[in-house]
């Protein structure tokens, strides 16, 4: 009986201590709904606004802090894959220019190199069909499956003009970003890209009007001109076009990130024949090509029921293709290109 009383007293004391502890500090702090963890990366949602994209349509622009907790330097674009859902429909990425003359856009901040432990502020934009309801944005590792998400009530989002919330590096005890990833100055990457290019392009997966053109290919010439700010243009023409009336007129950006020392070129706007090019329609990384000093541009053409995939292979004008198998040579390589090149001629404004 005595033991039973002692046991009851002991349990009562434990319960009292437990209640006292809860009263002082046992209440758990609520999780920060704006802090997202995506694998080795951390995102802090800082706000959103509705801006106007380059076509005059509404776009939802998110501002986030991106912290790189991995062991390697990377940038947001290569680390995180985004999906935005609105009314059960996946939203397309939007192009919102801060400066239409220089083609500087709100998402340029995504290409800043971020050292391990560092944080940068980035922005990302999505096209909006209407400005009511909620948008769920899912962030996923580019090379993994871990993800996190946030839901934005559009009724709480204000309208702003592009440029009123420009991205900046953030400091603090997490460290600073290593700076913009756009290639600047007279460095080797920009010098390697700039100049005249020659090669061939092919159509595959053809539908509709182009169905009978499956596997057709043509020689192609082009000029790449990238400025010190890492922004530039790509002009391409095949046998049916000329430099003054090109097949492709694209605006591009050059980023230091990539699998080789030459970085990665990405489309930002412009035209491929009669359809618009948008941000990241092209992601061109020379380190992924089988041959040295070659770039591979891949894309997709769709106009109504007519569609095809295209692949463009280019090397700098003046390059011998001796290391390439016969089936990977341009059609006019021997009869047109080599005679011009070996005689020291500049690249013509037309082919043939």
Tab-separated table of C-alpha atoms in Angstrom:
chain	number	residue	atom	x	y	z
A	1	UNK	CA	0.000	0.000	0.000
A	2	UNK	CA	2.831	2.347	0.898
A	3	UNK	CA	4.580	1.553	-2.374
A	4	UNK	CA	1.381	2.294	-4.288
A	5	UNK	CA	1.036	5.719	-2.656
A	6	UNK	CA	4.674	6.538	-3.370
A	7	UNK	CA	4.237	5.505	-7.005
A	8	UNK	CA	1.124	7.674	-7.375
A	9	UNK	CA	2.926	10.612	-5.773
A	10	UNK	CA	5.890	10.142	-8.123
A	11	UNK	CA	3.618	10.076	-11.191
A	12	UNK	CA	1.781	13.178	-9.995
A	13	UNK	CA	5.077	15.060	-9.624
A	14	UNK	CA	6.108	14.024	-13.140
A	15	UNK	CA	2.795	15.241	-14.570
A	16	UNK	CA	3.120	18.548	-12.712
A	17	UNK	CA	6.651	19.067	-14.015
A	18	UNK	CA	5.490	18.225	-17.512
A	19	UNK	CA	2.640	20.738	-17.346
A	20	UNK	CA	4.968	23.377	-15.921
A	21	UNK	CA	7.449	22.823	-18.746
A	22	UNK	CA	4.713	23.145	-21.352
A	23	UNK	CA	3.515	26.354	-19.733
A	24	UNK	CA	6.977	27.925	-19.872
A	25	UNK	CA	8.358	26.806	-23.208
A	26	UNK	CA	6.807	23.580	-24.369
A	27	UNK	CA	4.626	25.247	-26.962
A	28	UNK	CA	6.148	24.557	-30.399
A	29	UNK	CA	6.960	27.500	-32.587
A	30	UNK	CA	4.850	27.479	-35.773
A	31	UNK	CA	6.775	26.699	-38.958
A	32	UNK	CA	7.479	29.611	-41.272
A	33	UNK	CA	5.139	29.014	-44.256
A	34	UNK	CA	7.382	31.159	-46.443
A	35	UNK	CA	10.482	29.031	-45.837
A	36	UNK	CA	10.780	26.138	-48.290
A	37	UNK	CA	13.345	23.343	-48.319
A	38	UNK	CA	14.112	21.665	-51.630
A	39	UNK	CA	16.821	19.064	-51.105
A	40	UNK	CA	20.094	20.914	-50.511
A	41	UNK	CA	18.545	24.287	-51.306
A	42	UNK	CA	16.435	26.699	-49.292
A	43	UNK	CA	13.902	29.166	-50.661
A	44	UNK	CA	12.298	32.007	-48.742
A	45	UNK	CA	9.213	33.457	-50.398
A	46	UNK	CA	9.373	37.251	-50.087
A	47	UNK	CA	6.332	38.303	-52.058
A	48	UNK	CA	4.653	38.481	-55.453
A	49	UNK	CA	3.292	41.077	-57.827
A	50	UNK	CA	1.399	41.215	-61.097
A	51	UNK	CA	3.362	42.790	-63.947
A	52	UNK	CA	2.970	43.071	-67.712
A	53	UNK	CA	4.944	40.682	-69.919
A	54	UNK	CA	6.536	41.518	-73.275
A	55	UNK	CA	3.262	40.769	-75.094
A	56	UNK	CA	1.204	43.055	-72.851
A	57	UNK	CA	-0.389	40.225	-70.850
A	58	UNK	CA	-0.558	39.765	-67.078
A	59	UNK	CA	2.267	37.858	-65.418
A	60	UNK	CA	2.749	36.709	-61.833
A	61	UNK	CA	6.258	37.606	-60.640
A	62	UNK	CA	7.595	35.925	-57.490
A	63	UNK	CA	10.538	37.185	-55.456
A	64	UNK	CA	12.487	34.652	-53.393
A	65	UNK	CA	15.766	34.278	-51.552
A	66	UNK	CA	17.704	31.274	-52.863
A	67	UNK	CA	20.262	29.704	-50.506
A	68	UNK	CA	22.724	27.133	-51.793
A	69	UNK	CA	23.387	24.592	-49.028
A	70	UNK	CA	25.136	22.154	-51.361
A	71	UNK	CA	28.899	21.708	-51.674
A	72	UNK	CA	29.099	23.026	-55.244
A	73	UNK	CA	28.689	26.466	-56.785
A	74	UNK	CA	25.505	26.594	-58.836
A	75	UNK	CA	22.728	28.959	-59.857
A	76	UNK	CA	18.986	28.871	-59.307
A	77	UNK	CA	18.171	28.022	-62.918
A	78	UNK	CA	20.222	24.802	-62.888
A	79	UNK	CA	19.246	23.849	-59.333
A	80	UNK	CA	15.458	24.277	-59.225
A	81	UNK	CA	12.622	23.206	-61.538
A	82	UNK	CA	9.368	25.149	-61.166
A	83	UNK	CA	5.753	24.268	-61.907
A	84	UNK	CA	2.889	26.718	-61.359
A	85	UNK	CA	-0.757	25.577	-61.344
A	86	UNK	CA	-3.787	27.866	-61.673
A	87	UNK	CA	-7.351	26.579	-62.094
A	88	UNK	CA	-5.962	23.055	-62.686
A	89	UNK	CA	-3.851	24.351	-65.582
A	90	UNK	CA	-0.058	24.522	-65.690
A	91	UNK	CA	1.144	28.055	-66.349
A	92	UNK	CA	3.755	28.905	-68.965
A	93	UNK	CA	6.851	30.862	-68.045
A	94	UNK	CA	6.543	34.580	-68.759
A	95	UNK	CA	9.074	37.047	-70.144
A	96	UNK	CA	8.922	40.342	-68.263
A	97	UNK	CA	11.453	42.882	-69.466
A	98	UNK	CA	13.020	45.405	-67.124
A	99	UNK	CA	14.554	47.112	-70.155
A	100	UNK	CA	13.235	46.305	-73.627
A	101	UNK	CA	16.261	47.837	-75.351
A	102	UNK	CA	18.801	45.647	-73.551
A	103	UNK	CA	16.336	42.723	-73.118
A	104	UNK	CA	17.113	42.652	-69.391
A	105	UNK	CA	14.352	40.614	-67.746
A	106	UNK	CA	13.206	39.933	-64.186
A	107	UNK	CA	14.511	36.361	-64.251
A	108	UNK	CA	18.097	37.294	-65.177
A	109	UNK	CA	18.853	36.946	-61.471
A	110	UNK	CA	18.336	33.177	-61.785
A	111	UNK	CA	21.705	32.854	-63.535
A	112	UNK	CA	23.854	34.359	-60.782
A	113	UNK	CA	26.515	31.965	-59.532
A	114	UNK	CA	25.846	31.123	-55.881
A	115	UNK	CA	28.664	29.734	-53.757
A	116	UNK	CA	27.994	27.091	-51.073
A	117	UNK	CA	26.318	28.758	-48.097
A	118	UNK	CA	25.498	31.928	-50.048
A	119	UNK	CA	22.117	33.549	-50.681
A	120	UNK	CA	20.844	35.629	-53.595
A	121	UNK	CA	17.487	37.192	-54.330
A	122	UNK	CA	15.871	35.878	-57.515
A	123	UNK	CA	12.653	36.439	-59.410
A	124	UNK	CA	10.581	34.123	-61.571
A	125	UNK	CA	7.516	34.862	-63.708
A	126	UNK	CA	4.462	32.966	-64.983
A	127	UNK	CA	1.789	33.899	-67.520
A	128	UNK	CA	-1.702	34.524	-66.090
A	129	UNK	CA	-5.001	34.025	-67.930
A	130	UNK	CA	-6.858	35.826	-65.151
A	131	UNK	CA	-5.994	37.373	-61.810
A	132	UNK	CA	-8.466	35.547	-59.566
A	133	UNK	CA	-8.153	32.430	-57.439
A	134	UNK	CA	-4.978	30.806	-56.162
A	135	UNK	CA	-1.709	29.773	-57.782
A	136	UNK	CA	0.278	26.853	-56.397
A	137	UNK	CA	3.980	26.964	-57.237
A	138	UNK	CA	5.934	23.723	-56.825
A	139	UNK	CA	9.725	23.835	-56.566
A	140	UNK	CA	11.637	20.617	-57.273
A	141	UNK	CA	15.293	19.641	-57.417
A	142	UNK	CA	16.536	19.692	-60.997
A	143	UNK	CA	18.473	16.463	-60.416
A	144	UNK	CA	16.339	14.877	-57.704
A	145	UNK	CA	12.792	14.331	-56.525
A	146	UNK	CA	12.594	16.430	-53.358
A	147	UNK	CA	10.161	19.318	-53.576
A	148	UNK	CA	8.215	21.933	-51.668
A	149	UNK	CA	5.436	24.322	-52.626
A	150	UNK	CA	3.661	27.533	-51.772
A	151	UNK	CA	0.137	28.751	-52.564
A	152	UNK	CA	-0.465	32.384	-53.497
A	153	UNK	CA	-3.873	34.042	-53.199
A	154	UNK	CA	-4.035	36.384	-56.193
A	155	UNK	CA	-6.508	38.658	-54.398
A	156	UNK	CA	-3.663	39.667	-52.064
A	157	UNK	CA	-1.185	40.415	-54.864
A	158	UNK	CA	-0.726	44.009	-55.997
A	159	UNK	CA	0.094	45.242	-59.481
A	160	UNK	CA	3.529	46.736	-60.097
A	161	UNK	CA	5.527	47.960	-63.055
A	162	UNK	CA	8.603	46.009	-64.123
A	163	UNK	CA	11.717	47.344	-62.462
A	164	UNK	CA	10.101	48.408	-59.187
A	165	UNK	CA	11.367	45.263	-57.477
A	166	UNK	CA	14.765	44.669	-59.019
A	167	UNK	CA	16.790	41.715	-57.777
A	168	UNK	CA	19.814	42.285	-55.568
A	169	UNK	CA	22.356	40.138	-53.801
A	170	UNK	CA	21.646	39.619	-50.123
A	171	UNK	CA	24.258	39.370	-47.418
A	172	UNK	CA	24.012	38.349	-43.791
A	173	UNK	CA	25.702	35.431	-42.099
A	174	UNK	CA	24.776	33.136	-44.961
A	175	UNK	CA	27.332	34.817	-47.188
A	176	UNK	CA	27.037	36.734	-50.427
A	177	UNK	CA	26.499	35.433	-53.911
A	178	UNK	CA	29.523	35.394	-56.151
A	179	UNK	CA	27.943	37.829	-58.584
A	180	UNK	CA	26.052	37.697	-61.839
A	181	UNK	CA	26.667	34.646	-63.978
A	182	UNK	CA	26.351	36.504	-67.255
A	183	UNK	CA	29.668	36.398	-69.110
A	184	UNK	CA	31.123	39.897	-69.182
A	185	UNK	CA	34.209	41.668	-70.389
A	186	UNK	CA	36.577	40.111	-72.905
A	187	UNK	CA	36.699	36.643	-71.393
A	188	UNK	CA	37.241	33.449	-73.323
A	189	UNK	CA	33.613	32.220	-73.332
A	190	UNK	CA	32.259	35.272	-75.143
A	191	UNK	CA	35.156	35.312	-77.607
A	192	UNK	CA	34.565	31.629	-78.384
A	193	UNK	CA	30.885	32.169	-79.205
A	194	UNK	CA	31.153	35.375	-81.209
A	195	UNK	CA	31.677	35.121	-84.955
A	196	UNK	CA	30.497	33.219	-88.016
A	197	UNK	CA	29.257	29.612	-87.899
A	198	UNK	CA	28.494	26.923	-90.480
A	199	UNK	CA	26.803	23.533	-90.329
A	200	UNK	CA	23.490	21.843	-91.041
A	201	UNK	CA	20.025	21.364	-89.602
A	202	UNK	CA	17.436	18.582	-89.799
A	203	UNK	CA	13.678	18.158	-89.248
A	204	UNK	CA	12.286	15.121	-87.384
A	205	UNK	CA	8.983	14.124	-85.808
A	206	UNK	CA	7.110	15.972	-88.564
A	207	UNK	CA	3.320	16.400	-88.470
A	208	UNK	CA	0.683	18.026	-90.651
A	209	UNK	CA	2.022	20.100	-93.527
A	210	UNK	CA	5.588	18.962	-92.760
A	211	UNK	CA	4.875	15.216	-92.565
A	212	UNK	CA	6.503	14.510	-95.944
A	213	UNK	CA	9.648	16.400	-94.898
A	214	UNK	CA	10.658	13.892	-92.209
A	215	UNK	CA	14.459	13.698	-92.087
A	216	UNK	CA	15.039	16.513	-94.605
A	217	UNK	CA	18.160	18.554	-93.920
A	218	UNK	CA	19.920	21.652	-95.199
A	219	UNK	CA	23.219	23.478	-94.835
A	220	UNK	CA	23.043	26.533	-92.600
A	221	UNK	CA	25.165	29.601	-91.827
A	222	UNK	CA	24.943	31.951	-88.900
A	223	UNK	CA	26.404	34.784	-86.883
A	224	UNK	CA	26.555	35.053	-83.094
A	225	UNK	CA	27.156	38.427	-81.470
A	226	UNK	CA	27.154	38.579	-77.656
A	227	UNK	CA	27.948	41.812	-75.846
A	228	UNK	CA	29.899	42.503	-72.678
A	229	UNK	CA	26.688	42.265	-70.638
A	230	UNK	CA	26.213	38.631	-71.694
A	231	UNK	CA	23.245	39.454	-73.948
A	232	UNK	CA	23.304	39.145	-77.721
A	233	UNK	CA	21.813	37.857	-80.947
A	234	UNK	CA	21.912	34.771	-83.156
A	235	UNK	CA	21.111	35.093	-86.869
A	236	UNK	CA	20.764	31.912	-88.964
A	237	UNK	CA	19.963	31.277	-92.628
A	238	UNK	CA	19.848	28.096	-94.705
A	239	UNK	CA	19.753	27.513	-98.476
A	240	UNK	CA	16.308	29.134	-98.799
A	241	UNK	CA	17.149	32.285	-96.810
A	242	UNK	CA	19.844	34.969	-96.651
A	243	UNK	CA	21.563	36.909	-93.899
A	244	UNK	CA	19.412	39.966	-94.626
A	245	UNK	CA	16.242	37.833	-94.637
A	246	UNK	CA	17.173	35.096	-92.143
A	247	UNK	CA	15.426	31.922	-91.059
A	248	UNK	CA	16.178	32.653	-87.396
A	249	UNK	CA	16.634	35.931	-85.566
A	250	UNK	CA	17.023	35.236	-81.845
A	251	UNK	CA	17.964	37.218	-78.776
A	252	UNK	CA	20.118	35.169	-76.403
A	253	UNK	CA	21.950	35.280	-73.095
A	254	UNK	CA	25.275	33.683	-72.205
A	255	UNK	CA	25.791	32.154	-68.770
A	256	UNK	CA	29.003	30.882	-67.197
A	257	UNK	CA	27.236	27.785	-65.865
A	258	UNK	CA	27.507	24.635	-67.949
A	259	UNK	CA	29.499	21.469	-68.489
A	260	UNK	CA	32.420	23.173	-70.250
A	261	UNK	CA	34.526	26.321	-69.996
A	262	UNK	CA	32.342	27.975	-72.647
A	263	UNK	CA	29.204	28.219	-70.506
A	264	UNK	CA	25.642	27.955	-71.801
A	265	UNK	CA	23.762	30.042	-74.351
A	266	UNK	CA	20.010	30.421	-73.912
A	267	UNK	CA	17.259	31.910	-76.044
A	268	UNK	CA	15.440	34.917	-74.595
A	269	UNK	CA	13.213	35.959	-77.505
A	270	UNK	CA	13.077	36.431	-81.251
A	271	UNK	CA	11.826	34.233	-84.087
A	272	UNK	CA	12.364	30.811	-85.641
A	273	UNK	CA	10.850	31.101	-89.142
A	274	UNK	CA	7.306	32.318	-88.326
A	275	UNK	CA	6.971	31.392	-84.632
A	276	UNK	CA	8.192	33.266	-81.572
A	277	UNK	CA	11.146	32.058	-79.535
A	278	UNK	CA	10.861	32.420	-75.789
A	279	UNK	CA	13.080	32.239	-72.756
A	280	UNK	CA	14.838	28.845	-72.493
A	281	UNK	CA	13.360	27.403	-75.711
A	282	UNK	CA	17.037	26.899	-76.516
A	283	UNK	CA	19.566	25.763	-73.921
A	284	UNK	CA	22.863	25.324	-75.761
A	285	UNK	CA	25.747	23.713	-73.856
A	286	UNK	CA	28.826	22.889	-76.013
A	287	UNK	CA	30.068	20.467	-73.367
A	288	UNK	CA	27.234	18.065	-74.209
A	289	UNK	CA	28.196	17.687	-77.896
A	290	UNK	CA	30.225	14.704	-79.146
A	291	UNK	CA	32.628	16.829	-81.210
A	292	UNK	CA	34.842	19.739	-80.059
A	293	UNK	CA	34.105	23.285	-81.214
A	294	UNK	CA	30.512	22.438	-82.075
A	295	UNK	CA	27.175	23.668	-80.773
A	296	UNK	CA	23.862	21.827	-80.974
A	297	UNK	CA	20.652	23.858	-80.951
A	298	UNK	CA	17.495	21.802	-80.503
A	299	UNK	CA	13.948	23.085	-80.525
A	300	UNK	CA	10.328	22.445	-81.412
A	301	UNK	CA	8.202	24.141	-84.059
A	302	UNK	CA	4.408	24.134	-83.723
A	303	UNK	CA	1.855	26.152	-85.654
A	304	UNK	CA	-1.695	24.835	-85.459
A	305	UNK	CA	-1.657	21.191	-86.578
A	306	UNK	CA	1.786	21.553	-88.171
A	307	UNK	CA	4.795	20.622	-86.072
A	308	UNK	CA	8.321	19.222	-86.084
A	309	UNK	CA	11.445	18.994	-83.961
A	310	UNK	CA	14.622	20.575	-85.252
A	311	UNK	CA	18.314	20.062	-84.551
A	312	UNK	CA	20.980	22.533	-85.680
A	313	UNK	CA	24.691	21.618	-85.636
A	314	UNK	CA	27.222	24.424	-86.084
A	315	UNK	CA	30.996	24.888	-86.000
A	316	UNK	CA	32.986	28.125	-86.355
A	317	UNK	CA	33.524	29.170	-89.968
A	318	UNK	CA	37.006	28.029	-90.988
A	319	UNK	CA	36.896	24.765	-89.014
A	320	UNK	CA	37.805	21.497	-90.722
A	321	UNK	CA	35.286	18.713	-90.095
A	322	UNK	CA	37.859	15.911	-90.541
A	323	UNK	CA	36.970	14.369	-87.179
A	324	UNK	CA	33.292	13.968	-88.099
A	325	UNK	CA	31.822	10.831	-89.660
A	326	UNK	CA	30.573	11.227	-93.227
A	327	UNK	CA	26.883	11.256	-92.312
A	328	UNK	CA	27.448	14.193	-89.942
A	329	UNK	CA	28.981	16.445	-92.611
A	330	UNK	CA	27.011	19.332	-94.147
A	331	UNK	CA	25.766	18.545	-97.668
A	332	UNK	CA	27.818	21.277	-99.371
A	333	UNK	CA	30.904	20.770	-97.210
A	334	UNK	CA	33.210	19.578	-100.018
A	335	UNK	CA	31.761	21.455	-102.993
A	336	UNK	CA	31.060	24.850	-101.427
A	337	UNK	CA	32.450	25.262	-97.920
A	338	UNK	CA	35.973	23.858	-98.291
A	339	UNK	CA	36.864	25.831	-101.471
A	340	UNK	CA	35.731	29.075	-99.850
A	341	UNK	CA	37.461	28.353	-96.564
A	342	UNK	CA	40.766	27.256	-98.091
A	343	UNK	CA	40.860	30.328	-100.313
A	344	UNK	CA	40.474	32.523	-97.229
A	345	UNK	CA	37.022	33.816	-98.149
A	346	UNK	CA	34.730	35.221	-95.497
A	347	UNK	CA	31.401	33.536	-94.913
A	348	UNK	CA	28.937	34.650	-97.633
A	349	UNK	CA	25.514	36.077	-96.860
A	350	UNK	CA	23.854	33.175	-98.707
A	351	UNK	CA	24.541	29.481	-99.362
A	352	UNK	CA	25.288	28.017	-102.789
